[in-house]
Tab-separated table of C-alpha atoms in Angstrom:
chain	number	residue	atom	x	y	z
A	81	UNK	CA	74.003	40.956	-19.094
A	82	UNK	CA	72.886	44.436	-18.741
A	83	UNK	CA	69.843	43.292	-21.000
A	84	UNK	CA	68.599	41.400	-18.374
A	85	UNK	CA	68.576	43.557	-15.484
A	86	UNK	CA	67.544	46.081	-17.713
A	87	UNK	CA	64.426	44.038	-18.107
A	88	UNK	CA	64.429	43.046	-14.928
A	89	UNK	CA	65.046	46.000	-13.328
A	90	UNK	CA	61.857	47.508	-15.248
A	91	UNK	CA	59.765	44.945	-14.333
A	92	UNK	CA	60.105	45.749	-10.138
A	93	UNK	CA	59.840	49.910	-11.664
A	94	UNK	CA	56.267	48.385	-12.319
A	95	UNK	CA	55.734	46.352	-10.252
A	96	UNK	CA	55.755	49.186	-7.399
A	97	UNK	CA	54.140	51.275	-9.516
A	98	UNK	CA	50.661	52.330	-8.327
A	99	UNK	CA	46.900	51.951	-9.129
A	100	UNK	CA	45.182	55.094	-10.348
A	101	UNK	CA	43.324	56.645	-8.345
A	102	UNK	CA	39.653	56.861	-7.561
A	103	UNK	CA	38.014	57.769	-11.076
A	104	UNK	CA	38.763	54.198	-13.447
A	105	UNK	CA	37.372	51.084	-11.722
A	106	UNK	CA	39.226	48.557	-10.639
A	107	UNK	CA	38.415	46.492	-13.006
A	108	UNK	CA	39.322	48.672	-16.112
A	109	UNK	CA	42.732	49.025	-14.778
A	110	UNK	CA	43.715	45.212	-13.731
A	111	UNK	CA	42.349	44.456	-17.863
A	112	UNK	CA	44.561	47.205	-18.870
A	113	UNK	CA	47.532	47.351	-16.252
A	114	UNK	CA	49.280	50.398	-18.408
A	115	UNK	CA	51.242	52.851	-15.987
A	116	UNK	CA	53.649	54.048	-18.482
A	117	UNK	CA	51.226	53.552	-21.559
A	118	UNK	CA	53.110	56.792	-22.638
A	119	UNK	CA	56.533	55.297	-23.233
A	120	UNK	CA	54.911	52.187	-24.494
A	121	UNK	CA	52.946	54.288	-27.474
A	122	UNK	CA	56.125	55.797	-28.416
A	123	UNK	CA	58.391	52.224	-28.489
A	124	UNK	CA	54.898	50.785	-30.776
A	125	UNK	CA	55.485	53.231	-32.949
A	126	UNK	CA	59.055	53.346	-33.552
A	127	UNK	CA	58.781	49.341	-33.383
A	128	UNK	CA	55.849	49.971	-36.244
A	129	UNK	CA	57.972	52.265	-38.277
A	130	UNK	CA	60.998	49.837	-38.293
A	131	UNK	CA	58.515	47.287	-39.566
A	132	UNK	CA	57.370	49.466	-42.423
A	133	UNK	CA	61.077	49.610	-43.267
A	134	UNK	CA	62.228	46.543	-42.712
A	135	UNK	CA	60.689	42.946	-41.721
A	136	UNK	CA	57.238	44.319	-43.170
A	137	UNK	CA	58.677	44.330	-47.365
A	138	UNK	CA	61.279	41.410	-45.998
A	139	UNK	CA	58.258	39.428	-45.343
A	140	UNK	CA	56.367	40.343	-48.432
A	141	UNK	CA	59.265	39.348	-50.437
A	142	UNK	CA	59.732	36.555	-48.752
A	143	UNK	CA	56.002	35.478	-49.045
A	144	UNK	CA	55.355	36.025	-52.693
A	145	UNK	CA	58.803	34.396	-53.998
A	146	UNK	CA	59.116	31.921	-52.367
A	147	UNK	CA	56.482	28.553	-53.063
A	148	UNK	CA	54.434	27.754	-50.822
A	149	UNK	CA	57.110	23.557	-49.186
A	150	UNK	CA	59.770	26.130	-49.392
A	151	UNK	CA	57.396	27.861	-46.472
A	152	UNK	CA	56.090	25.272	-44.954
A	153	UNK	CA	59.836	23.869	-44.658
A	154	UNK	CA	61.565	26.932	-43.302
A	155	UNK	CA	58.228	26.825	-40.710
A	156	UNK	CA	58.610	23.211	-39.832
A	157	UNK	CA	62.523	24.154	-39.269
A	158	UNK	CA	61.921	26.510	-36.550
A	159	UNK	CA	59.125	24.914	-35.011
A	160	UNK	CA	61.254	21.492	-34.293
A	161	UNK	CA	64.158	23.968	-32.915
A	162	UNK	CA	61.924	25.282	-30.835
A	163	UNK	CA	60.806	21.456	-29.336
A	164	UNK	CA	63.957	21.007	-26.757
A	165	UNK	CA	62.723	24.455	-25.270
A	166	UNK	CA	58.648	23.815	-24.669
A	167	UNK	CA	59.844	20.471	-23.927
A	168	UNK	CA	61.740	22.024	-20.760
A	169	UNK	CA	58.620	24.207	-19.791
A	170	UNK	CA	56.275	21.745	-20.121
A	171	UNK	CA	58.340	19.025	-17.507
A	172	UNK	CA	58.767	22.892	-16.025
A	173	UNK	CA	55.172	23.463	-15.593
A	174	UNK	CA	54.331	19.880	-14.735
A	175	UNK	CA	52.885	18.711	-17.908
A	176	UNK	CA	54.725	15.232	-18.046
A	177	UNK	CA	52.817	14.596	-21.363
A	178	UNK	CA	52.898	17.876	-23.120
A	179	UNK	CA	56.609	17.627	-22.804
A	180	UNK	CA	55.645	13.861	-24.388
A	181	UNK	CA	54.744	15.127	-27.079
A	182	UNK	CA	57.343	17.642	-28.026
A	183	UNK	CA	60.073	14.747	-27.588
A	184	UNK	CA	58.374	12.308	-29.883
A	185	UNK	CA	57.808	15.230	-32.697
A	186	UNK	CA	61.594	16.357	-31.909
A	187	UNK	CA	62.994	13.016	-32.492
A	188	UNK	CA	60.465	12.054	-34.950
A	189	UNK	CA	60.650	15.426	-37.055
A	190	UNK	CA	64.322	15.271	-37.116
A	191	UNK	CA	65.149	12.131	-38.051
A	192	UNK	CA	62.344	11.337	-39.721
A	193	UNK	CA	61.904	14.441	-41.349
A	194	UNK	CA	64.968	15.231	-42.749
A	195	UNK	CA	66.175	17.671	-39.350
A	196	UNK	CA	62.764	18.713	-38.960
A	197	UNK	CA	61.850	19.746	-42.803
A	198	UNK	CA	59.009	18.138	-42.300
A	199	UNK	CA	56.759	17.324	-40.026
A	200	UNK	CA	56.143	14.276	-40.519
A	201	UNK	CA	54.924	13.211	-36.501
A	202	UNK	CA	52.080	15.480	-36.723
A	203	UNK	CA	51.644	15.749	-33.494
A	204	UNK	CA	49.505	18.457	-31.822
A	205	UNK	CA	52.213	19.431	-29.085
A	206	UNK	CA	51.582	22.493	-27.478
A	207	UNK	CA	53.808	26.171	-27.414
A	208	UNK	CA	55.003	26.488	-23.666
A	209	UNK	CA	57.679	29.091	-23.403
A	210	UNK	CA	59.385	30.629	-19.660
A	211	UNK	CA	56.002	32.691	-19.574
A	212	UNK	CA	54.107	30.343	-19.505
A	213	UNK	CA	55.722	28.807	-17.041
A	214	UNK	CA	56.114	31.475	-14.695
A	215	UNK	CA	52.100	32.075	-15.145
A	216	UNK	CA	52.003	28.162	-14.096
A	217	UNK	CA	53.829	29.100	-11.364
A	218	UNK	CA	51.996	31.590	-9.935
A	219	UNK	CA	53.890	35.025	-10.622
A	220	UNK	CA	51.733	37.496	-11.631
A	221	UNK	CA	52.687	38.850	-15.189
A	222	UNK	CA	52.661	42.475	-14.460
A	223	UNK	CA	52.414	45.723	-16.365
A	224	UNK	CA	52.675	45.849	-19.633
A	225	UNK	CA	55.712	46.636	-21.663
A	226	UNK	CA	56.224	47.367	-24.853
A	227	UNK	CA	59.877	46.455	-25.594
A	228	UNK	CA	62.299	48.179	-29.134
A	229	UNK	CA	62.130	45.693	-31.501
A	230	UNK	CA	60.866	43.059	-28.588
A	231	UNK	CA	57.459	44.327	-29.258
A	232	UNK	CA	54.384	43.621	-26.858
A	233	UNK	CA	55.103	42.098	-23.679
A	234	UNK	CA	54.061	41.337	-20.396
A	235	UNK	CA	56.674	41.828	-17.403
A	236	UNK	CA	56.873	38.599	-16.453
A	237	UNK	CA	57.037	37.171	-20.397
A	238	UNK	CA	60.130	40.170	-20.564
A	239	UNK	CA	62.045	38.252	-17.710
A	240	UNK	CA	60.908	34.990	-19.785
A	241	UNK	CA	62.248	36.085	-23.100
A	242	UNK	CA	65.362	37.128	-21.349
A	243	UNK	CA	65.985	33.648	-19.408
A	244	UNK	CA	64.952	31.690	-22.611
A	245	UNK	CA	68.050	33.082	-24.530
A	246	UNK	CA	70.440	31.195	-21.453
A	247	UNK	CA	68.627	27.742	-21.502
A	248	UNK	CA	67.126	27.549	-25.067
A	249	UNK	CA	69.456	23.801	-25.458
A	250	UNK	CA	70.099	24.736	-29.158
A	251	UNK	CA	72.194	27.967	-27.761
A	252	UNK	CA	74.094	25.854	-25.560
A	253	UNK	CA	74.495	23.535	-27.954
A	254	UNK	CA	75.417	26.425	-30.670
A	255	UNK	CA	78.119	27.671	-27.755
A	256	UNK	CA	79.491	24.926	-26.921
A	257	UNK	CA	80.505	24.066	-31.083
A	258	UNK	CA	81.556	27.376	-31.817
A	259	UNK	CA	79.234	28.398	-33.905
A	260	UNK	CA	78.247	31.730	-33.993
A	261	UNK	CA	74.664	33.594	-34.978
A	262	UNK	CA	72.950	31.053	-34.184
A	263	UNK	CA	70.315	33.052	-31.874
A	264	UNK	CA	70.759	35.991	-34.461
A	265	UNK	CA	69.384	33.584	-37.565
A	266	UNK	CA	66.645	31.820	-35.229
A	267	UNK	CA	65.350	35.414	-34.430
A	268	UNK	CA	65.369	36.140	-37.778
A	269	UNK	CA	64.024	33.258	-39.618
A	270	UNK	CA	61.241	32.853	-37.373
A	271	UNK	CA	60.348	36.912	-36.855
A	272	UNK	CA	60.109	36.778	-41.096
A	273	UNK	CA	58.347	33.482	-41.127
A	274	UNK	CA	56.071	34.303	-38.704
A	275	UNK	CA	55.567	37.922	-40.200
A	276	UNK	CA	54.838	36.476	-43.524
A	277	UNK	CA	52.202	34.563	-41.942
A	278	UNK	CA	50.670	37.733	-40.690
A	279	UNK	CA	50.628	40.771	-43.275
A	280	UNK	CA	46.972	40.431	-43.997
A	281	UNK	CA	45.581	39.748	-40.433
A	282	UNK	CA	47.925	42.841	-39.176
A	283	UNK	CA	47.093	45.097	-41.734
A	284	UNK	CA	43.461	44.828	-41.800
A	285	UNK	CA	43.390	44.826	-37.904
A	286	UNK	CA	45.538	47.954	-38.350
A	287	UNK	CA	42.737	49.243	-40.611
A	288	UNK	CA	39.471	48.847	-39.065
A	289	UNK	CA	40.461	49.623	-35.743
A	290	UNK	CA	40.016	52.951	-34.122
A	291	UNK	CA	43.036	52.944	-31.533
A	292	UNK	CA	45.540	50.338	-33.334
A	293	UNK	CA	47.573	50.122	-30.293
A	294	UNK	CA	44.744	49.473	-27.199
A	295	UNK	CA	43.281	46.851	-30.418
A	296	UNK	CA	46.952	45.000	-30.016
A	297	UNK	CA	47.594	45.273	-26.474
A	298	UNK	CA	44.177	43.569	-25.576
A	299	UNK	CA	44.835	40.982	-28.437
A	300	UNK	CA	47.898	40.434	-26.954
A	301	UNK	CA	46.656	40.296	-23.284
A	302	UNK	CA	44.143	37.150	-24.338
A	303	UNK	CA	46.128	35.309	-26.311
A	304	UNK	CA	48.523	35.106	-23.647
A	305	UNK	CA	45.868	33.723	-21.315
A	306	UNK	CA	44.457	31.212	-24.036
A	307	UNK	CA	47.792	29.629	-24.030
A	308	UNK	CA	48.910	29.731	-20.699
A	309	UNK	CA	45.674	27.926	-20.070
A	310	UNK	CA	46.171	25.159	-22.902
A	311	UNK	CA	43.235	26.077	-24.656
A	312	UNK	CA	41.130	24.109	-22.301
A	313	UNK	CA	38.166	24.377	-24.221
A	314	UNK	CA	36.396	24.556	-20.692
A	315	UNK	CA	38.096	27.321	-19.478
A	316	UNK	CA	37.492	29.688	-22.882
A	317	UNK	CA	38.073	33.692	-21.379
A	318	UNK	CA	34.866	34.942	-22.078
A	319	UNK	CA	34.112	38.398	-21.191
A	320	UNK	CA	32.318	38.760	-17.984
A	321	UNK	CA	28.522	40.255	-19.516
A	322	UNK	CA	27.610	41.937	-16.585
A	323	UNK	CA	25.194	45.267	-16.566
A	324	UNK	CA	22.828	47.617	-14.698
A	325	UNK	CA	19.516	46.048	-14.900
A	326	UNK	CA	18.530	43.764	-12.095
A	327	UNK	CA	17.470	40.823	-14.168
A	328	UNK	CA	19.807	40.540	-16.334
A	329	UNK	CA	23.173	40.176	-13.461
A	330	UNK	CA	24.260	36.956	-13.932
A	331	UNK	CA	24.565	35.196	-10.391
A	332	UNK	CA	28.057	35.473	-8.635
A	333	UNK	CA	27.845	31.842	-9.807
A	334	UNK	CA	27.345	32.257	-12.826
A	335	UNK	CA	30.156	34.587	-13.696
A	336	UNK	CA	32.340	32.515	-15.884
A	337	UNK	CA	35.715	35.010	-15.801
A	338	UNK	CA	36.045	33.772	-12.350
A	339	UNK	CA	37.267	30.315	-13.666
A	340	UNK	CA	40.304	32.308	-15.715
A	341	UNK	CA	40.957	35.408	-13.095
A	342	UNK	CA	43.233	32.467	-11.614
A	343	UNK	CA	46.224	34.158	-13.172
A	344	UNK	CA	45.882	37.635	-11.790
A	345	UNK	CA	44.257	36.660	-8.753
A	346	UNK	CA	47.412	36.678	-6.579
A	347	UNK	CA	48.196	39.776	-7.738
A	348	UNK	CA	44.903	41.392	-6.988
A	349	UNK	CA	45.395	39.668	-3.296
A	350	UNK	CA	48.649	41.004	-2.882
A	351	UNK	CA	47.626	44.300	-4.165
A	352	UNK	CA	44.218	44.581	-2.251
A	353	UNK	CA	47.224	43.833	1.089
A	354	UNK	CA	49.122	46.643	0.567
A	355	UNK	CA	46.508	49.132	0.580
B	247	UNK	CA	76.844	41.373	-28.832
B	248	UNK	CA	74.562	39.641	-25.723
B	249	UNK	CA	71.898	42.527	-25.353
B	250	UNK	CA	72.212	42.216	-29.434
B	251	UNK	CA	70.893	38.835	-30.074
B	252	UNK	CA	68.739	39.186	-27.425
B	253	UNK	CA	66.548	41.443	-28.899
B	254	UNK	CA	66.901	40.099	-32.522
B	255	UNK	CA	66.067	37.191	-31.364
B	256	UNK	CA	63.065	38.129	-29.667
B	257	UNK	CA	61.978	40.244	-33.373
B	258	UNK	CA	59.298	37.178	-33.324
B	259	UNK	CA	57.534	38.462	-30.255
B	260	UNK	CA	56.692	42.148	-31.884
B	261	UNK	CA	54.167	39.957	-33.637
B	262	UNK	CA	52.564	37.366	-31.467
B	263	UNK	CA	49.848	39.877	-30.325
B	264	UNK	CA	47.609	39.066	-33.365
B	265	UNK	CA	46.333	36.248	-35.073
B	266	UNK	CA	47.579	33.050	-33.841
B	267	UNK	CA	48.726	30.780	-36.225
B	268	UNK	CA	48.217	27.369	-34.368
B	269	UNK	CA	45.007	26.143	-33.451
B	270	UNK	CA	44.517	23.656	-30.736
B	271	UNK	CA	41.744	21.944	-31.367
B	272	UNK	CA	39.555	21.238	-27.302
B	273	UNK	CA	39.491	17.592	-27.332
B	274	UNK	CA	36.321	16.738	-27.671
B	275	UNK	CA	33.923	15.830	-23.824
B	276	UNK	CA	31.464	13.468	-23.757
B	277	UNK	CA	28.046	14.847	-24.867
B	278	UNK	CA	26.141	15.034	-21.770
B	279	UNK	CA	22.025	15.125	-21.733
B	280	UNK	CA	20.537	18.564	-24.517
B	281	UNK	CA	19.818	21.224	-22.407
B	282	UNK	CA	16.691	23.444	-23.185
B	283	UNK	CA	17.601	25.115	-26.457
B	284	UNK	CA	20.851	23.662	-27.468
B	285	UNK	CA	20.235	22.792	-30.284
B	286	UNK	CA	18.568	26.283	-31.592
B	287	UNK	CA	22.155	27.780	-30.409
B	288	UNK	CA	23.256	25.946	-33.223
B	289	UNK	CA	20.518	26.343	-35.325
B	290	UNK	CA	21.320	30.084	-35.239
B	291	UNK	CA	24.899	29.648	-35.550
B	292	UNK	CA	24.513	27.275	-38.888
B	293	UNK	CA	21.490	29.439	-40.182
B	294	UNK	CA	23.875	32.989	-39.806
B	295	UNK	CA	26.775	31.549	-41.137
B	296	UNK	CA	25.394	29.450	-44.179
B	297	UNK	CA	22.853	33.302	-44.986
B	298	UNK	CA	26.342	35.858	-44.218
B	299	UNK	CA	28.631	33.564	-46.789
B	300	UNK	CA	26.134	33.166	-49.100
B	301	UNK	CA	25.265	36.968	-49.275
B	302	UNK	CA	28.510	38.391	-48.752
B	303	UNK	CA	29.700	36.345	-51.257
B	304	UNK	CA	27.640	37.658	-54.253
B	305	UNK	CA	29.010	40.413	-56.084
B	306	UNK	CA	25.277	40.548	-58.401
B	307	UNK	CA	24.297	43.354	-55.413
B	308	UNK	CA	25.912	46.992	-55.369
B	309	UNK	CA	27.918	47.637	-52.375
B	310	UNK	CA	24.694	49.505	-50.338
B	311	UNK	CA	22.592	47.243	-50.945
B	312	UNK	CA	24.942	44.116	-49.485
B	313	UNK	CA	25.276	46.366	-46.273
B	314	UNK	CA	21.616	46.752	-45.731
B	315	UNK	CA	20.947	43.029	-45.970
B	316	UNK	CA	24.020	42.328	-43.773
B	317	UNK	CA	22.588	45.121	-41.081
B	318	UNK	CA	19.310	42.803	-41.403
B	319	UNK	CA	21.273	39.530	-40.286
B	320	UNK	CA	22.788	41.626	-37.999
B	321	UNK	CA	20.279	42.843	-35.688
B	322	UNK	CA	18.447	39.673	-36.288
B	323	UNK	CA	20.822	37.423	-34.589
B	324	UNK	CA	23.112	40.055	-32.604
B	325	UNK	CA	21.807	41.585	-29.811
B	326	UNK	CA	23.614	45.019	-30.309
B	327	UNK	CA	22.608	47.076	-27.879
B	328	UNK	CA	23.260	44.007	-25.197
B	329	UNK	CA	27.381	44.042	-26.913
B	330	UNK	CA	27.234	48.125	-27.613
B	331	UNK	CA	26.728	48.374	-23.788
B	332	UNK	CA	29.069	46.250	-22.536
B	333	UNK	CA	31.929	47.531	-25.002
B	334	UNK	CA	31.140	50.763	-23.822
B	335	UNK	CA	31.044	49.223	-20.104
B	336	UNK	CA	31.832	52.072	-17.194
B	337	UNK	CA	31.528	54.701	-19.486
B	338	UNK	CA	27.637	53.898	-20.586
B	339	UNK	CA	26.589	55.811	-17.236
B	340	UNK	CA	28.885	58.670	-17.674
B	341	UNK	CA	27.265	59.355	-21.828
B	342	UNK	CA	24.278	61.471	-22.195
B	343	UNK	CA	20.788	60.107	-22.711
B	344	UNK	CA	21.692	61.225	-26.796
B	345	UNK	CA	25.345	60.139	-26.309
B	346	UNK	CA	24.158	56.671	-26.058
B	347	UNK	CA	21.343	56.240	-28.531
B	348	UNK	CA	23.977	58.195	-31.049
B	349	UNK	CA	26.609	55.557	-29.819
B	350	UNK	CA	24.347	52.294	-29.949
B	351	UNK	CA	23.935	53.685	-33.688
B	352	UNK	CA	27.118	54.200	-34.726
B	353	UNK	CA	28.454	51.181	-32.656
B	354	UNK	CA	26.345	48.865	-34.716
B	355	UNK	CA	27.506	51.045	-38.269
B	356	UNK	CA	31.039	50.386	-37.050
B	357	UNK	CA	30.920	46.783	-37.227
B	358	UNK	CA	28.600	46.376	-39.740
B	359	UNK	CA	31.238	47.981	-41.734
B	360	UNK	CA	34.328	46.271	-40.417
B	361	UNK	CA	32.692	43.164	-40.334
B	362	UNK	CA	30.992	42.940	-43.699
B	363	UNK	CA	34.960	42.884	-45.573
B	364	UNK	CA	36.469	40.859	-42.887
B	365	UNK	CA	33.478	38.091	-43.940
B	366	UNK	CA	33.522	38.386	-47.493
B	367	UNK	CA	37.470	38.021	-47.800
B	368	UNK	CA	36.497	34.225	-46.014
B	369	UNK	CA	34.722	33.355	-48.733
B	370	UNK	CA	35.770	29.749	-50.415
B	371	UNK	CA	36.267	28.882	-46.744
B	372	UNK	CA	34.040	26.583	-45.374
B	373	UNK	CA	32.526	27.291	-41.713
B	374	UNK	CA	32.192	23.903	-39.685
B	375	UNK	CA	29.625	23.990	-36.726
B	376	UNK	CA	31.152	21.476	-34.280
B	377	UNK	CA	28.538	21.581	-31.544
B	378	UNK	CA	27.089	23.608	-28.750
B	379	UNK	CA	27.819	23.726	-24.670
B	380	UNK	CA	26.021	25.164	-22.245
B	381	UNK	CA	27.896	28.128	-20.239
B	382	UNK	CA	25.021	28.974	-17.882
B	383	UNK	CA	21.529	29.385	-17.130
B	384	UNK	CA	21.520	31.834	-20.353
B	385	UNK	CA	23.636	30.854	-22.356
B	386	UNK	CA	25.171	28.576	-24.652
B	387	UNK	CA	28.653	28.694	-26.705
B	388	UNK	CA	29.004	27.676	-29.823
B	389	UNK	CA	32.027	26.188	-30.936
B	390	UNK	CA	32.414	26.044	-34.900
B	391	UNK	CA	35.822	26.251	-37.200
B	392	UNK	CA	36.766	27.938	-40.365
B	393	UNK	CA	38.161	25.345	-42.578
B	394	UNK	CA	40.750	26.928	-44.874
B	395	UNK	CA	42.098	25.143	-47.883
B	396	UNK	CA	45.490	25.893	-46.808
B	397	UNK	CA	47.206	26.288	-42.831
B	398	UNK	CA	45.626	25.291	-39.640
B	399	UNK	CA	41.981	26.030	-39.397
B	400	UNK	CA	40.816	28.658	-37.286
B	401	UNK	CA	38.448	28.323	-34.348
B	402	UNK	CA	35.577	30.436	-33.950
B	403	UNK	CA	33.245	30.453	-31.030
B	404	UNK	CA	30.150	32.062	-30.789
B	405	UNK	CA	28.228	32.973	-27.379
B	406	UNK	CA	24.293	32.894	-27.790
B	407	UNK	CA	22.491	34.687	-24.745
B	408	UNK	CA	18.781	33.105	-24.502
B	409	UNK	CA	16.944	37.238	-24.619
B	410	UNK	CA	14.531	38.954	-21.739
B	411	UNK	CA	11.743	37.647	-24.064
B	412	UNK	CA	12.017	34.373	-25.959
B	413	UNK	CA	14.382	33.285	-28.200
B	414	UNK	CA	18.689	33.614	-28.369
B	415	UNK	CA	21.123	35.894	-29.794
B	416	UNK	CA	24.907	36.294	-30.160
B	417	UNK	CA	26.542	38.247	-27.466
B	418	UNK	CA	29.941	37.573	-28.394
B	419	UNK	CA	32.359	36.400	-31.416
B	420	UNK	CA	35.426	34.215	-29.770
B	421	UNK	CA	37.970	33.886	-32.965
B	422	UNK	CA	41.068	31.725	-31.627
B	423	UNK	CA	40.492	32.280	-27.680
B	424	UNK	CA	40.195	35.840	-27.993
B	425	UNK	CA	37.121	37.863	-27.137
B	426	UNK	CA	36.480	40.451	-29.545
B	427	UNK	CA	33.604	41.850	-27.239
B	428	UNK	CA	36.459	42.261	-24.869
B	429	UNK	CA	39.124	44.215	-27.671
B	430	UNK	CA	36.553	46.148	-29.033
B	431	UNK	CA	35.793	47.227	-24.727
B	432	UNK	CA	39.780	47.678	-24.630
B	433	UNK	CA	40.229	49.774	-27.095
B	434	UNK	CA	37.065	52.031	-26.704
B	435	UNK	CA	37.840	53.028	-23.688
B	436	UNK	CA	41.437	53.672	-24.104
B	437	UNK	CA	40.040	55.951	-26.930
B	438	UNK	CA	38.424	57.391	-24.578
B	439	UNK	CA	40.890	57.651	-22.013
B	440	UNK	CA	43.192	58.945	-24.927
B	441	UNK	CA	40.293	62.096	-25.281
B	442	UNK	CA	40.146	63.498	-21.289
B	443	UNK	CA	37.724	60.568	-20.402
B	444	UNK	CA	34.822	62.127	-22.998
B	445	UNK	CA	32.508	60.145	-24.608
B	446	UNK	CA	32.040	62.104	-27.185
B	447	UNK	CA	35.832	61.834	-28.497
B	448	UNK	CA	34.645	58.378	-29.584
B	449	UNK	CA	31.849	58.965	-30.860
B	450	UNK	CA	33.449	61.615	-32.939
B	451	UNK	CA	36.417	58.858	-34.051
B	452	UNK	CA	33.584	55.982	-34.324
B	453	UNK	CA	32.164	58.780	-37.035
B	454	UNK	CA	35.440	59.121	-38.954
B	455	UNK	CA	36.283	55.294	-38.711
B	456	UNK	CA	32.478	54.395	-40.331
B	457	UNK	CA	33.113	57.762	-42.867
B	458	UNK	CA	36.318	56.283	-44.167
B	459	UNK	CA	35.129	52.410	-44.013
B	460	UNK	CA	31.542	53.320	-46.213
B	461	UNK	CA	33.966	54.993	-49.047
């Protein structure tokens, strides 16, 4: 319980933090929105060190030692376990079609796919978590937050993760049947599954970036935005390439990024009315 | 116990920042009448994709020759000046004339050394161009996918912009809904603020990165 309270408290603290002074433009501030950056950088380094000594080596062994078919089945099994939670979130977001896809996948793969080991359904479902649901409800993402072990988050997503722990049907079923350590084992397995598939790309990003922390922060934010928009092609987040050259300046109506500011604008408005 | 399980449960989130593993293909919307330049935008990307993969998979030429040829391709098809300026963002005006010139040169070398390796590792996988869709008066978005031997395809979009003179050039690449231009801009801006707001700090960091990448 205290974990949740702490996360929530952090969120409120962050929410009250005032934007930086005049020297940074509002635009830049909104993009980065990282008022506790020094602390975040510290935990980012701690997490990287933990990753290097624990998660990364294990994921390497997992990837290299196990046959691909086994890894796929682990992946399928874990995705299938997440479907009830995706279903709940789709319902909460009012996306009944999406919820139907989740339900279809879950039942087909559980019964025909040997408990979810095989993806028989082959349905393109969407991964919806509580953080995304909050976003759909109009809650702004809040400051960027790197939590110990949990890694990159925004305040909204962190509260979502904590909330899901208590409403996830899989955890409830496990609790009711006195099966211990289900969330723990599942969390570890998910972490290893994900890490083993991102070994190369993460190494690559680390090697090529001149500020790994800022790159990850940017990737995380952009990826979250895309997830919230459910990969809606017409709303692909794109940079607003506007320049001081007058003949090159897009008309206000051409500024595509306006389309993707829905996520941020309530926050923006709230701030300007505060000031 | 609760806290511990909560923390470990979410170890996953640690990595969710990078390289989203699941691809959600965008549904094709009905084709509207082709706009002028729409076909050209698609062809531009198609042509570039073919030439780049061919070049970077070619082991018979030296790394330096390869870099030079790749540089030519990039200069031909990308509006590097525009991208460079966008990436530097609000710091552009703060920089002196000399710094601006040096930055543009360094930025291009940084991009070339970074992406040369990335594309080189993609050999064997196919670039499938899907279609071009108009974004606004000046721009098209060319949608494509990297088809991999195993695993889901990677979604790759190209933002193509009409220049002041005739001809179109690429101004951004969007991998799985993540814009490379925005990513570099956030990164560069962070390096500058870590160095007390000095553009020189970024230039020094870029020089160092290029030196180690071109070794």
